[in-house]
Each structure stands twice: as structure tokens, then as C-alpha cells.
Coordinates of C-alpha atoms in Angstrom, one line a residue:
Chain A
M1 CA 97.0 114.3 104.7
T2 CA 93.4 114.8 105.6
V3 CA 92.8 111.0 105.6
V4 CA 95.0 110.5 108.6
D5 CA 93.1 113.0 110.8
M6 CA 89.7 111.5 110.3
P7 CA 89.7 108.3 112.4
T8 CA 90.7 110.0 115.6
D9 CA 87.7 112.4 115.2
A10 CA 85.4 109.5 114.5
G11 CA 86.7 107.7 117.6
H12 CA 85.9 110.7 119.8
D13 CA 82.2 110.6 119.1
V14 CA 82.0 107.2 120.8
E15 CA 84.3 108.0 123.7
V16 CA 83.1 111.4 124.8
S17 CA 80.6 110.0 127.3
L18 CA 83.0 107.4 128.6
E19 CA 86.0 109.6 128.8
A20 CA 85.1 111.1 132.2
N21 CA 85.0 107.7 133.9
L22 CA 88.3 106.5 132.4
S23 CA 91.5 106.5 134.4
P24 CA 94.2 108.6 132.7
A25 CA 96.3 105.5 132.1
R26 CA 93.6 103.7 130.1
R27 CA 92.7 106.8 128.2
I28 CA 96.4 107.4 127.2
A29 CA 96.8 103.8 126.2
D30 CA 93.8 104.0 124.0
H31 CA 94.9 107.2 122.3
A32 CA 98.5 105.9 122.0
A33 CA 97.2 102.8 120.3
T34 CA 95.1 104.7 117.8
A35 CA 98.0 107.0 117.1
A36 CA 100.3 104.0 116.5
M37 CA 97.8 102.6 114.0
V38 CA 97.6 105.9 112.1
L39 CA 101.4 106.2 112.2
S40 CA 101.9 102.7 110.8
F41 CA 99.7 103.6 107.8
A42 CA 101.8 106.8 107.3
V43 CA 105.0 104.7 107.5
A44 CA 103.8 102.7 104.5
A45 CA 102.1 105.5 102.6
V46 CA 105.0 108.0 102.7
P47 CA 107.6 105.8 101.0
L48 CA 105.0 104.8 98.4
V49 CA 104.4 108.5 97.6
M50 CA 108.1 109.1 97.6
I51 CA 108.9 106.2 95.2
I52 CA 106.1 107.2 92.8
G53 CA 106.9 110.9 93.0
Y54 CA 110.6 110.3 92.5
V55 CA 110.2 108.0 89.5
F56 CA 107.6 110.3 87.9
L57 CA 109.8 113.4 88.4
K58 CA 113.0 111.8 87.1
G59 CA 111.5 109.5 84.5
G60 CA 108.8 111.9 83.3
Q61 CA 111.4 114.3 81.9
V62 CA 113.1 111.7 79.6
V63 CA 110.1 109.7 78.4
D64 CA 108.8 110.8 75.0
M65 CA 108.1 109.1 71.6
A66 CA 111.8 108.8 70.8
F67 CA 112.5 107.2 74.2
L68 CA 109.8 104.6 73.7
T69 CA 110.8 103.6 70.1
E70 CA 114.6 104.1 69.6
A71 CA 117.2 101.4 70.1
I72 CA 119.1 101.2 73.4
P73 CA 122.6 102.9 73.3
N74 CA 125.2 100.1 73.7
S75 CA 127.3 102.3 75.9
Y76 CA 126.1 103.1 79.4
R77 CA 127.9 106.5 79.3
R78 CA 125.9 107.8 76.3
V79 CA 123.1 110.2 77.3
G80 CA 119.8 110.1 75.5
P81 CA 117.0 107.7 74.4
G82 CA 115.8 105.1 74.1
M83 CA 114.1 101.9 75.4
G84 CA 112.3 100.7 72.2
P85 CA 113.5 97.1 72.3
A86 CA 112.6 96.8 76.0
V87 CA 109.1 98.1 75.4
V88 CA 108.6 95.6 72.6
G89 CA 110.2 92.8 74.6
T90 CA 108.0 93.5 77.7
V91 CA 104.8 93.5 75.6
I92 CA 105.5 90.4 73.5
I93 CA 107.0 88.3 76.4
T94 CA 104.2 89.2 78.8
A95 CA 101.6 88.6 76.1
A96 CA 103.0 85.2 75.3
A97 CA 103.1 84.3 79.0
S98 CA 99.5 85.4 79.4
A99 CA 98.4 83.4 76.4
M100 CA 99.9 80.3 78.1
A101 CA 99.0 80.9 81.7
I102 CA 95.5 82.3 81.6
P103 CA 93.8 79.6 79.6
L104 CA 95.6 76.9 81.5
G105 CA 94.9 78.6 84.8
V106 CA 91.2 79.0 84.0
L107 CA 90.9 75.4 83.0
G108 CA 92.7 74.3 86.2
A109 CA 90.3 76.4 88.2
I110 CA 87.4 74.8 86.4
Y111 CA 88.7 71.5 87.5
L112 CA 89.0 72.6 91.1
N113 CA 85.6 74.2 91.3
E114 CA 83.4 72.2 88.9
Y115 CA 84.9 68.7 89.0
G116 CA 87.3 68.1 91.9
K117 CA 85.6 70.2 94.5
Q118 CA 86.7 68.8 97.9
N119 CA 88.3 65.6 96.8
R120 CA 91.8 64.7 97.9
L121 CA 93.4 65.6 94.5
A122 CA 91.7 69.0 94.3
R123 CA 92.7 69.9 97.9
T124 CA 96.3 69.0 97.1
I125 CA 96.3 71.1 93.9
R126 CA 94.8 74.0 95.8
F127 CA 97.4 73.8 98.5
M128 CA 100.2 73.4 96.0
A129 CA 99.0 76.4 94.0
D130 CA 99.1 78.5 97.1
V131 CA 102.6 77.2 97.9
M132 CA 103.7 77.9 94.3
T133 CA 102.7 81.6 94.5
G134 CA 105.5 81.8 97.1
V135 CA 108.2 80.2 94.9
P136 CA 110.7 83.0 94.3
S137 CA 110.8 84.3 90.7
V138 CA 114.6 83.7 90.5
V139 CA 113.9 80.0 91.1
M140 CA 111.5 80.0 88.1
G141 CA 114.3 81.5 86.1
V142 CA 116.7 78.8 87.1
F143 CA 114.1 76.2 86.4
V144 CA 113.4 77.4 82.9
Y145 CA 117.1 77.8 82.2
V146 CA 117.7 74.2 83.1
V147 CA 114.8 72.6 81.2
W148 CA 114.5 75.0 78.2
V149 CA 117.6 77.1 77.6
L150 CA 120.1 74.3 78.2
R151 CA 118.1 72.1 75.7
F152 CA 117.8 74.6 72.9
R153 CA 121.1 76.3 73.6
E154 CA 119.8 79.8 73.1
Q155 CA 118.4 82.5 75.4
T156 CA 115.1 83.7 73.9
G157 CA 112.1 85.8 74.6
F158 CA 110.0 82.6 74.7
A159 CA 112.1 81.2 77.6
G160 CA 111.2 84.4 79.5
S161 CA 107.5 83.9 78.7
L162 CA 107.7 80.3 80.1
A163 CA 109.2 81.5 83.4
L164 CA 106.6 84.3 83.6
A165 CA 103.8 81.9 82.8
C166 CA 104.9 79.6 85.7
L167 CA 104.7 82.6 88.0
M168 CA 101.3 83.6 86.7
L169 CA 99.7 80.2 86.7
P170 CA 99.0 79.7 90.4
I171 CA 97.7 83.3 90.8
V172 CA 95.3 82.8 87.9
I173 CA 94.1 79.4 89.2
R174 CA 93.4 80.7 92.7
T175 CA 91.7 84.0 91.7
T176 CA 89.6 82.3 89.0
E177 CA 88.5 79.6 91.4
E178 CA 87.3 82.2 93.9
M179 CA 85.3 83.8 91.2
L180 CA 83.8 80.5 90.0
R181 CA 82.7 79.8 93.5
L182 CA 80.7 83.0 93.5
V183 CA 78.5 81.8 90.6
P184 CA 75.2 80.7 92.1
D185 CA 74.5 76.9 91.8
E186 CA 71.0 77.7 90.4
L187 CA 72.6 78.8 87.1
R188 CA 74.3 75.5 86.7
L189 CA 71.2 73.5 87.7
A190 CA 69.0 75.6 85.3
S191 CA 71.4 75.0 82.4
L192 CA 71.7 71.2 83.2
A193 CA 67.9 71.0 83.5
L194 CA 67.6 72.4 80.0
G195 CA 69.6 69.5 78.8
A196 CA 73.0 71.2 78.3
R197 CA 76.0 69.0 79.0
R198 CA 78.4 69.7 81.7
W199 CA 81.1 71.2 79.4
R200 CA 78.5 73.4 77.7
T201 CA 77.1 74.6 81.0
T202 CA 80.6 75.5 82.2
L203 CA 81.6 77.3 79.0
T204 CA 78.4 79.2 78.2
V205 CA 76.8 79.8 81.6
V206 CA 79.4 79.6 84.5
L207 CA 82.4 81.2 82.8
P208 CA 80.5 84.2 81.3
A209 CA 78.9 84.8 84.8
A210 CA 82.4 84.9 86.3
L211 CA 84.2 86.6 83.5
P212 CA 84.6 90.1 85.1
G213 CA 86.2 88.6 88.2
I214 CA 88.4 86.3 86.1
T215 CA 89.5 89.2 84.0
S216 CA 90.5 91.3 87.0
G217 CA 92.4 88.5 88.5
A218 CA 94.2 87.9 85.2
M219 CA 95.1 91.6 84.9
L220 CA 96.7 91.5 88.4
A221 CA 98.7 88.4 87.3
V222 CA 99.8 90.2 84.1
A223 CA 100.8 93.3 86.1
R224 CA 103.0 91.2 88.4
A225 CA 104.6 89.3 85.5
A226 CA 105.4 92.5 83.5
G227 CA 107.5 93.8 86.4
E228 CA 109.4 90.6 87.0
T229 CA 113.2 90.9 86.5
A230 CA 115.1 88.0 87.8
P231 CA 113.9 85.3 85.5
I232 CA 114.3 87.6 82.5
L233 CA 117.9 88.2 83.4
L234 CA 118.6 84.5 83.6
V235 CA 116.8 83.2 80.5
T236 CA 116.3 85.9 77.8
G237 CA 119.8 87.4 77.5
L238 CA 120.3 90.9 76.3
T239 CA 119.7 92.9 73.1
F240 CA 120.2 96.5 72.1
D241 CA 118.0 96.3 69.0
T242 CA 114.3 95.5 68.7
N243 CA 113.6 91.8 68.4
W244 CA 110.1 91.0 67.4
S245 CA 110.7 87.2 67.5
L246 CA 110.0 85.2 70.5
F247 CA 111.9 82.1 69.4
E248 CA 115.0 83.5 67.8
G249 CA 117.7 85.6 69.4
N250 CA 118.0 87.3 72.7
N251 CA 115.5 89.8 74.0
T252 CA 115.1 92.3 76.8
T253 CA 112.4 93.9 78.9
L254 CA 111.9 97.2 80.8
A255 CA 112.5 95.6 84.1
A256 CA 115.8 94.0 83.0
Q257 CA 116.9 97.3 81.6
I258 CA 116.1 99.1 84.9
F259 CA 118.2 96.6 86.7
R260 CA 121.2 96.9 84.3
N261 CA 121.2 100.7 84.2
A262 CA 120.4 101.4 87.9
S263 CA 123.7 100.1 89.1
Q264 CA 125.8 102.2 86.7
P265 CA 127.5 105.3 87.9
Y266 CA 126.7 107.2 84.6
E267 CA 124.0 109.8 84.4
G268 CA 122.8 108.7 81.0
A269 CA 122.2 105.1 82.2
Q270 CA 120.5 106.2 85.4
L271 CA 118.1 108.5 83.5
R272 CA 117.3 105.7 81.1
A273 CA 116.6 103.5 84.1
Y274 CA 114.2 106.1 85.5
G275 CA 112.5 106.5 82.1
A276 CA 112.1 102.7 81.9
A277 CA 110.7 102.6 85.5
F278 CA 108.3 105.4 84.7
T279 CA 107.0 103.5 81.6
L280 CA 106.8 100.2 83.6
I281 CA 105.0 101.8 86.5
L282 CA 102.4 103.4 84.2
L283 CA 101.9 100.0 82.5
V284 CA 101.6 98.1 85.8
F285 CA 99.3 100.6 87.5
A286 CA 97.1 100.8 84.5
C287 CA 96.6 97.0 84.8
T288 CA 96.0 97.2 88.5
I289 CA 93.5 100.0 88.3
V290 CA 91.6 98.5 85.4
A291 CA 91.4 95.3 87.5
R292 CA 90.1 97.2 90.5
I293 CA 87.4 98.9 88.4
I294 CA 86.3 95.7 86.8
S295 CA 86.1 93.9 90.2
A296 CA 84.3 96.9 91.8
R297 CA 81.7 96.9 89.1
F298 CA 81.4 93.1 89.4
S299 CA 80.8 93.2 93.2
T300 CA 78.2 96.0 93.0
T301 CA 76.1 94.4 90.2
R302 CA 76.0 91.1 92.0
Chain B
M1 CA 87.3 84.3 75.3
T2 CA 86.9 80.6 75.4
A3 CA 83.1 81.0 75.6
T4 CA 82.9 82.6 72.1
A5 CA 84.8 79.8 70.4
L6 CA 82.1 77.2 71.0
P7 CA 81.5 74.6 68.3
P8 CA 77.8 74.6 67.4
E9 CA 75.9 71.6 68.6
A10 CA 72.7 70.2 67.3
P11 CA 70.1 71.4 69.9
S12 CA 67.2 69.3 68.5
D13 CA 68.9 66.0 69.6
L14 CA 67.7 65.6 73.2
T15 CA 68.8 62.0 73.7
S16 CA 72.4 62.0 74.6
S17 CA 74.6 61.6 71.6
D18 CA 78.0 59.9 71.6
K19 CA 79.5 63.1 70.4
G20 CA 78.3 65.0 73.4
A21 CA 79.5 62.4 75.8
V22 CA 82.9 62.5 74.2
A23 CA 83.1 66.3 74.4
D24 CA 82.1 66.0 78.1
R25 CA 84.9 63.6 78.8
A26 CA 87.4 65.5 76.8
F27 CA 86.6 68.7 78.6
S28 CA 86.8 67.3 82.1
G29 CA 90.0 65.5 81.1
A30 CA 91.5 68.8 79.9
A31 CA 90.5 70.5 83.1
L32 CA 92.0 67.7 85.2
G33 CA 95.2 68.0 83.1
A34 CA 95.4 71.7 83.8
G35 CA 95.0 71.2 87.5
V36 CA 97.6 68.5 87.6
A37 CA 99.9 70.8 85.6
I38 CA 100.6 72.6 88.9
L39 CA 101.8 69.4 90.6
A40 CA 103.8 68.5 87.5
I41 CA 105.6 71.8 87.3
L42 CA 106.5 71.8 91.0
G43 CA 107.8 68.2 90.7
L44 CA 109.7 69.1 87.5
I45 CA 111.3 72.2 89.2
A46 CA 112.5 70.0 92.1
W47 CA 113.8 67.2 89.8
A48 CA 115.4 69.4 87.1
T49 CA 117.2 71.8 89.4
I50 CA 118.5 69.2 91.8
S51 CA 119.9 67.1 89.0
K52 CA 121.7 70.1 87.4
A53 CA 123.0 71.3 90.8
W54 CA 124.2 67.8 91.7
P55 CA 127.8 68.3 90.6
A56 CA 128.2 71.2 93.0
F57 CA 126.4 69.4 95.8
A58 CA 128.5 66.2 95.3
E59 CA 131.7 68.2 95.3
Q60 CA 131.0 70.4 98.3
G61 CA 128.8 68.1 100.4
F62 CA 127.4 69.8 103.5
G63 CA 130.2 72.4 103.1
F64 CA 127.9 74.0 100.5
L65 CA 125.9 75.4 103.4
T66 CA 128.4 75.4 106.3
V67 CA 131.6 76.8 104.7
D68 CA 132.1 80.6 104.6
R69 CA 134.2 80.9 101.4
W70 CA 132.7 81.6 98.0
A71 CA 135.6 81.6 95.5
P72 CA 134.4 80.7 92.0
S73 CA 137.9 81.1 90.5
Q74 CA 139.1 78.2 92.8
D75 CA 135.9 76.1 92.5
V76 CA 135.2 76.6 96.2
F77 CA 131.5 77.2 96.9
G78 CA 130.5 77.6 100.5
A79 CA 127.4 79.7 100.7
L80 CA 127.3 80.3 104.5
S81 CA 127.7 84.1 104.1
M82 CA 124.8 84.2 101.8
V83 CA 122.6 82.1 104.0
Y84 CA 123.6 84.5 106.8
G85 CA 122.8 87.5 104.6
T86 CA 119.4 86.1 103.6
F87 CA 118.7 85.5 107.3
V88 CA 119.7 88.9 108.4
V89 CA 117.8 90.9 105.8
S90 CA 114.7 88.8 106.3
A91 CA 114.9 89.3 110.0
I92 CA 115.3 93.1 109.7
A93 CA 112.4 93.1 107.2
L94 CA 110.1 91.2 109.5
L95 CA 111.0 93.2 112.6
A96 CA 110.2 96.4 110.7
S97 CA 107.2 95.2 108.7
V98 CA 105.2 93.0 111.1
P99 CA 104.2 95.8 113.6
V100 CA 103.5 98.2 110.8
S101 CA 101.4 95.7 108.9
I102 CA 99.4 94.7 112.0
G103 CA 98.9 98.4 112.7
I104 CA 97.5 99.0 109.2
A105 CA 95.3 95.9 109.3
L106 CA 93.8 97.0 112.7
F107 CA 93.5 100.5 111.5
T108 CA 91.5 99.3 108.4
T109 CA 89.2 96.9 110.3
E110 CA 88.7 98.5 113.7
V111 CA 89.4 102.2 113.4
A112 CA 89.0 103.7 110.0
P113 CA 85.6 104.8 108.9
R114 CA 84.0 102.7 106.1
R115 CA 84.6 105.3 103.4
M116 CA 88.3 105.4 104.1
R117 CA 88.9 101.7 103.9
S118 CA 89.0 101.5 100.2
A119 CA 91.6 104.3 100.1
I120 CA 93.8 102.4 102.5
T121 CA 93.4 99.2 100.5
L122 CA 94.3 101.1 97.4
V123 CA 97.6 102.3 99.0
V124 CA 98.4 98.8 100.1
D125 CA 97.5 97.4 96.7
L126 CA 99.7 100.0 94.9
L127 CA 102.6 99.1 97.3
A128 CA 102.2 95.5 96.1
A129 CA 101.9 96.5 92.5
V130 CA 105.2 98.5 92.4
P131 CA 107.7 96.1 90.7
S132 CA 110.5 94.9 92.9
V133 CA 113.1 96.4 90.4
V134 CA 111.6 99.8 91.0
Y135 CA 112.1 99.4 94.7
G136 CA 115.7 98.5 93.9
L137 CA 116.1 101.5 91.7
W138 CA 114.8 103.8 94.4
G139 CA 116.9 102.1 97.0
V140 CA 120.2 102.3 95.1
L141 CA 119.9 105.8 93.7
F142 CA 117.9 107.6 96.4
V143 CA 117.9 105.7 99.7
A144 CA 121.5 104.5 99.8
P145 CA 123.1 108.0 99.1
S146 CA 120.7 109.7 101.5
V147 CA 121.3 107.3 104.4
T148 CA 125.1 107.3 104.2
P149 CA 125.6 110.5 106.3
L150 CA 123.0 109.2 108.8
F151 CA 124.8 105.9 109.0
H152 CA 128.1 107.8 109.6
S153 CA 126.8 110.0 112.4
I154 CA 125.1 107.0 114.1
S155 CA 128.2 104.9 114.0
N156 CA 130.3 107.9 115.3
V157 CA 128.0 108.2 118.3
V158 CA 127.4 104.5 119.3
G159 CA 130.6 103.1 117.9
D160 CA 132.1 102.5 121.4
W161 CA 128.9 101.3 123.2
P162 CA 128.8 97.7 124.1
L163 CA 125.8 96.2 122.2
L164 CA 124.8 98.9 119.8
G165 CA 128.4 99.4 118.8
S166 CA 128.6 95.9 117.4
L167 CA 125.4 96.4 115.4
F168 CA 125.8 100.0 114.2
G169 CA 129.5 100.7 114.8
G170 CA 131.3 100.4 111.5
G171 CA 130.7 100.6 107.8
G172 CA 128.2 102.8 106.1
G173 CA 130.6 103.6 103.2
S174 CA 128.2 103.4 100.3
G175 CA 124.9 103.2 102.1
R176 CA 124.3 99.8 100.5
S177 CA 124.0 97.5 103.5
F178 CA 122.1 94.8 105.3
L179 CA 120.0 97.5 106.9
T180 CA 119.2 99.3 103.7
A181 CA 118.2 96.1 101.9
G182 CA 116.2 94.9 105.0
L183 CA 114.2 98.1 105.3
I184 CA 113.4 98.2 101.6
L185 CA 112.3 94.5 101.9
A186 CA 110.1 95.5 104.8
L187 CA 108.3 97.9 102.5
M188 CA 107.8 95.2 99.9
I189 CA 106.4 92.5 102.2
T190 CA 104.1 94.9 104.1
P191 CA 101.2 94.4 101.5
I192 CA 101.1 90.6 101.9
I193 CA 101.3 90.6 105.7
T194 CA 98.7 93.4 105.9
S195 CA 96.2 91.7 103.5
V196 CA 96.4 88.3 105.2
T197 CA 96.2 89.8 108.7
R198 CA 93.2 91.9 107.6
E199 CA 91.4 88.7 106.4
V200 CA 92.1 87.0 109.7
L201 CA 90.9 90.0 111.7
A202 CA 87.7 90.1 109.7
T203 CA 86.9 86.6 111.0
V204 CA 86.7 87.8 114.7
P205 CA 83.1 87.4 115.7
R206 CA 81.2 90.7 116.1
G207 CA 79.6 89.5 119.3
E208 CA 83.0 89.1 121.2
K209 CA 84.0 92.7 120.2
D210 CA 80.6 94.1 121.3
A211 CA 80.8 92.1 124.5
A212 CA 84.2 93.6 125.4
L213 CA 83.0 97.1 124.6
A214 CA 79.8 96.6 126.6
L215 CA 81.9 95.7 129.6
G216 CA 83.4 99.1 129.4
A217 CA 86.6 98.3 127.6
T218 CA 88.2 101.1 125.5
R219 CA 88.8 100.3 121.9
W220 CA 92.4 99.4 122.5
E221 CA 91.4 97.1 125.4
M222 CA 88.8 95.5 123.2
I223 CA 91.5 94.9 120.5
R224 CA 93.9 93.5 123.0
G225 CA 91.4 91.3 124.8
A226 CA 89.1 90.1 122.0
V227 CA 90.7 90.7 118.6
L228 CA 94.4 89.9 119.0
P229 CA 94.1 86.6 121.0
H230 CA 91.6 85.3 118.4
S231 CA 93.7 86.1 115.4
F232 CA 97.2 85.3 116.8
G233 CA 97.5 82.1 114.8
G234 CA 96.6 83.8 111.6
M235 CA 99.0 86.5 112.2
V236 CA 101.8 84.0 112.7
G237 CA 100.9 82.5 109.3
A238 CA 100.9 86.0 107.7
T239 CA 104.3 86.7 109.1
M240 CA 105.6 83.5 107.7
L241 CA 104.2 84.3 104.3
G242 CA 106.1 87.6 104.5
L243 CA 109.2 85.7 105.5
G244 CA 108.8 83.5 102.4
R245 CA 108.6 86.6 100.2
A246 CA 111.5 88.2 101.9
M247 CA 113.8 85.2 101.5
G248 CA 113.1 84.9 97.8
E249 CA 113.3 88.6 96.9
T250 CA 116.1 89.0 94.4
I251 CA 116.4 92.2 92.5
A252 CA 115.7 94.9 95.2
V253 CA 118.2 93.1 97.5
A254 CA 120.8 92.6 94.7
L255 CA 120.8 96.4 94.1
T256 CA 120.9 97.5 97.7
I257 CA 122.8 95.0 99.8
G258 CA 126.2 95.8 98.2
S259 CA 127.3 92.2 97.5
S260 CA 130.3 91.4 99.6
F261 CA 130.7 87.9 101.1
Q262 CA 131.1 88.5 104.7
I263 CA 129.5 87.5 108.0
T264 CA 129.4 90.4 110.4
T265 CA 127.0 91.8 113.0
E266 CA 127.5 95.3 111.7
L267 CA 124.3 96.2 110.0
F268 CA 125.8 99.1 108.1
E269 CA 128.2 96.8 106.3
S270 CA 127.4 95.3 102.9
G271 CA 126.6 91.6 102.5
A272 CA 125.2 89.1 100.1
A273 CA 122.0 87.1 99.9
M274 CA 121.3 83.8 98.1
P275 CA 118.8 85.0 95.5
S276 CA 120.7 88.2 94.7
T277 CA 123.9 86.3 94.2
I278 CA 122.2 84.1 91.6
A279 CA 121.0 87.1 89.6
L280 CA 124.3 89.0 89.9
E281 CA 126.7 86.2 89.0
W282 CA 124.6 84.3 86.5
G283 CA 125.9 86.1 83.4
E284 CA 129.5 85.4 84.0
S285 CA 129.2 81.9 85.4
S286 CA 129.8 78.5 83.7
G287 CA 130.5 74.9 84.7
Q288 CA 130.8 74.2 88.4
H289 CA 130.1 77.8 89.2
R290 CA 126.8 77.7 87.4
A291 CA 126.0 74.4 89.1
A292 CA 126.6 76.1 92.4
L293 CA 124.3 78.9 91.5
I294 CA 121.6 76.4 90.5
G295 CA 122.3 74.8 93.9
L296 CA 121.5 78.1 95.6
G297 CA 118.3 78.0 93.7
V298 CA 117.5 74.6 95.0
V299 CA 118.2 75.6 98.6
L300 CA 116.0 78.7 98.1
F301 CA 113.2 76.6 96.6
A302 CA 113.3 74.1 99.5
A303 CA 113.4 76.8 102.1
T304 CA 110.5 78.8 100.6
I305 CA 108.4 75.7 100.0
A306 CA 108.9 74.7 103.7
V307 CA 108.1 78.2 105.0
N308 CA 105.1 78.7 102.7
S309 CA 103.5 75.4 103.3
G310 CA 103.9 75.9 107.0
A311 CA 102.3 79.4 106.7
R312 CA 99.4 78.2 104.6
A313 CA 98.7 75.4 106.9
I314 CA 98.7 77.7 109.9
V315 CA 96.5 80.3 108.2
A316 CA 94.0 77.6 107.1
R317 CA 93.8 76.1 110.5
A318 CA 93.3 79.5 112.2
E319 CA 90.5 80.3 109.7
R320 CA 88.9 76.9 110.2
R321 CA 89.0 77.3 114.0
M322 CA 87.5 80.8 113.8
R323 CA 84.6 79.6 111.6
G324 CA 84.0 76.8 114.1
A325 CA 83.9 79.2 117.0

């Protein structure tokens, strides 16, 4: 790790002239503190590398076209592919959740930044959105089970989408509001001065200006939702065959399959769990990295 | 997306038409509705879950939280061992994670050269992006088997010692334990504590740091004298946000804690936590048992709401004070 060595070198440049006058105790304390900071970074980075390496090593060897498309074996003992139903389930459930949470979240953020601003209601909503990001995902699962699954008497993919949408909504609202706040007021004033109404100014001037930032925030919310397990376990049930319908029949996702297979003592199940984890990590990291690229470009062009 | 779906409007009409005014009001109404949706959802969560959990609460009374016996087959639901388990794994997670997170945050803001900062941020972001079930998978299939021999040799050495013996004396059979779950949780809450701490550290005025250095302080003395006192409140808030995350984490804990309902000081023993029990028992529950699981959800919801609002309030106050200073 070359990165870890650099800061101590950089520190030396400043301290060389002072070093002679420092008492040994102070010098040692300073070096020890720097070493502790480097160490704490290593303590976090090493497990990350281990997790990713382990999943890629184990999962990489089982993931191929067949793994991604074939039905899930209905016996944990069987060795072999696949995870097709879980791939389809992850995509359609997350997509439906995004289709609900992103427009609603953006609208909510528009209220906070363009209309409510600092009034009491807006401040309450802002605070509650922050609090809502901390509500455990399993509680969202319980909630959707109570208000949706109990009413319609069936565990469906759409129930999973609802739970994921509840988890995404506060993230989308808060990141979008941050982005709207960065749009210069001059743009709004210019648009209004040309005679455009408030709604038109917001939709054609303010939103396009903030679009890259909003997109990157939404991608992060999607990444988080795609990896959620607990609500899916509670409200979408389980299937071994691909189910393209959100509203009829049980469904399953990659995350739920990882959970089910990870605790099994059989090699076949464990390998499928690794394969599913590999697929899920690629999906989630792709979203995260795209989001970072978009927001990096956004901040440099501004 | 929304921007492209605009209905065309007559641009020649400069006097305000009724149609435009209606559109304006409709739009602001829709935005208001979307904002209020947050409050509605939170209210609905509270009302719906409490009403469905009521049968269990009514039957068990306060015993739901104070009785240490969870026996679904006999309709006895005392969640004390799970409350204890949640408390212990969260405490382990915080003890391990807070120093590390503060270290990373200080490293990023005070020590690392500018070019390196984005690399550190990337590592922390990726740590946050790994889904919790993948932490669980790694924990149950890699960490638990690898720590089992370590647990055994530690308990052999310290088993008879007075204090350490009661913490690390027995257990360690499967490697799934309070300690394993707590340490994996520590990894998972490090990103949120780090990023909030980093934001708080960034608000320390440049002038105070320069003043400390100009007086001859070493970098560590500058951090201890100028940076840490200034950001203490914010770091308490960050820690509480981490606590909220740790209490609610379900899947990674479900896979690594070992699920047995017991209250013990032995950290190598397996235990159970509230969220993990909901996930593990949900499938085969019905009637009173399911009501009790929903009740666990209610307790969890109330606890995380309390911890998170406290944390947000503390962070907001700390940031306001910093900006005023």
C-alpha cells in the first residue's frame, strides 16, 4: 500500500525544522497519533479489500450466462446454476421502487427548496426526512406487510417495491434538495423576469440545471435499495422460477437469495450465494461509481 | 425526465391566463403533497404497526420488554434477551468503530495530502455501498470459521482470570457470537460515522488551527487543542447516528450472531437481536407470534426514531454553533 506511506513523508517536510526543539515525548506523541490515523484507515480498508476479493474469487468462478438466466434449483444440495429469477426480481422490484420514489422525492425536494424554504412545515419535513433515513429496513418491511400484504393477502414483488420506495424516498428528497440549493438564484429570477410562471421556471430552468446532481443522488438511492434484504424477505415471499409480474405471485431478489443460501451447510447453495453476491456487488458498485462520475463532472463544470 | 414531458403553453399570451394560474397552483400543491408524504408515511408506520402489534402488547404488558423467555409455542413473548443482544452488539460495534472512524476522518482532513483524499473517500463510500447481506455472507462463511480457533485459544488462556474470564471465557463453538456480529457491525457503521465526523471537522475555523501551529504546537497537539474540542458535539451526534444504524441492522447480524435466546456476559457465546429475530422467525410465524414480531418492529422503530432525532438535533446544533463562531 503506497498510499499509507505518503502522509508521514508529507508531515516530515513541515516538522524538520521544528523537530530539533521538540521534547522526545511531544515528538513521539505526534508520530504515534499520525501512525494511529494511518492504522485506522488500514483497519477499514483491509476488510473491504478482503470482502471484495473473497466474493470476486468465489463468485467469479460460478457466474456465467447460465447462472444469470437459469431457474433456481429447489434443493439447496444441488450444485450448479442459476439465479435467473433473482436477477429478474432485483431489476423489476428496484425499477418499480425507483419509479415511485424518485419522482415523489424530487417533487418533495422542490417543495422544500422552492416553496417551503425555511417555514415551519418545511423544517419539520426536512428533519423527519433525516430521521426517516435512519428507520431500519426491517421496520419498513413490517410496515408494508401490515398495510399492503395483509390487505391483499398475497406476497408480491410490488409489496417489495413499496418497502424499497419508502427507504429510498428520504434519501432522494435530501440529496435533491442539496442540489436544488446549488442552482443560482439568478437563473430563477431571469426566467421569472421573462414572464415564465413558477412551475415552468422550476421544471425547465431549475431542474435541468440540477439534473446531474439529482441523478447521482438517485443512483446512490437505487444502489442502496437493490441490496436491501430484510423487507424483501418479509413481503415478497419466495420463488424458484422467473416471475415477470410485479402484482401476481411471489418474487425473489439476489439479496434475499444470498441470505437464504448463505446459512446452508451445502456447497452448492454456498456457491450460488457467492455468485449472487458477485452479481449484486457489480450492480451496486456500477451504480455508485456512475453516481460519483456524474457528481464529479457536475462539481468541476460549475 | 419530468422536464421533457412539458405541455406546450402559448408564449404569446403575456397577460396571466387562468390556465397558467391553475397550473401554478396545481404544481405547488403537488410539491406540497410530496413533502407531506414523508410525514404521512412516518405517521402511518407508527399507527399501522402499533395497531397490529397490540394483541401481543396487551397480552404481555411490560413483560414484553422485561421477561427473559421467548417461547412462541407457548405464546410467551418476553424479548429481554433480544433487547440485551441488540444492546451488546451495538456497544461492541461503537467501541470498535468510533475510534477508527474519528481516526479516518482526522486522517482525511488534517493529514492526508489533497490528492489522496478522494481515494480515502472512495474506500469509505465503497464500504457503505457493500450491501449488508454481503457483509453477512462474508461473516458467516469466512469470518466465523476463521475466528473459531482464535476464540478457543483466547478462552483457554483467560478462562480463569477474574474479569476477562467472564467476558472471553466460554463458548466459541461455531464462531457465530456477540463479538463476531458486533465487529462486522462496526465495519458497517464506520462509513456513516466517518462521513458525519468529517463534515464536522471541516467546520473548524482555519484561523484556530493556524494559531495553534503558530504557537509551536505539533500537529497532534493542534488536533487535541483546537480541532477536537470544537467538534466534540458533532462527533457525539455522529456516534449516535452510528448507534441508530447498528440497532436496526438486520441481515448481517442474523447471519453472524448465532440466534440463541440467552443473556450472558460471554462475548464468544451466541445470542439474538431484535431485528434479526424478526427476519429469521417471520416465515414460520402466525397469530400471536407474528403480532409479537411486529411488536419487536415497533420497539425498534421507536428506539431508532429517538436515537436518530437526538443525533440529528445534536449535529445540527453543533454545526450552527460552529458557523456562529
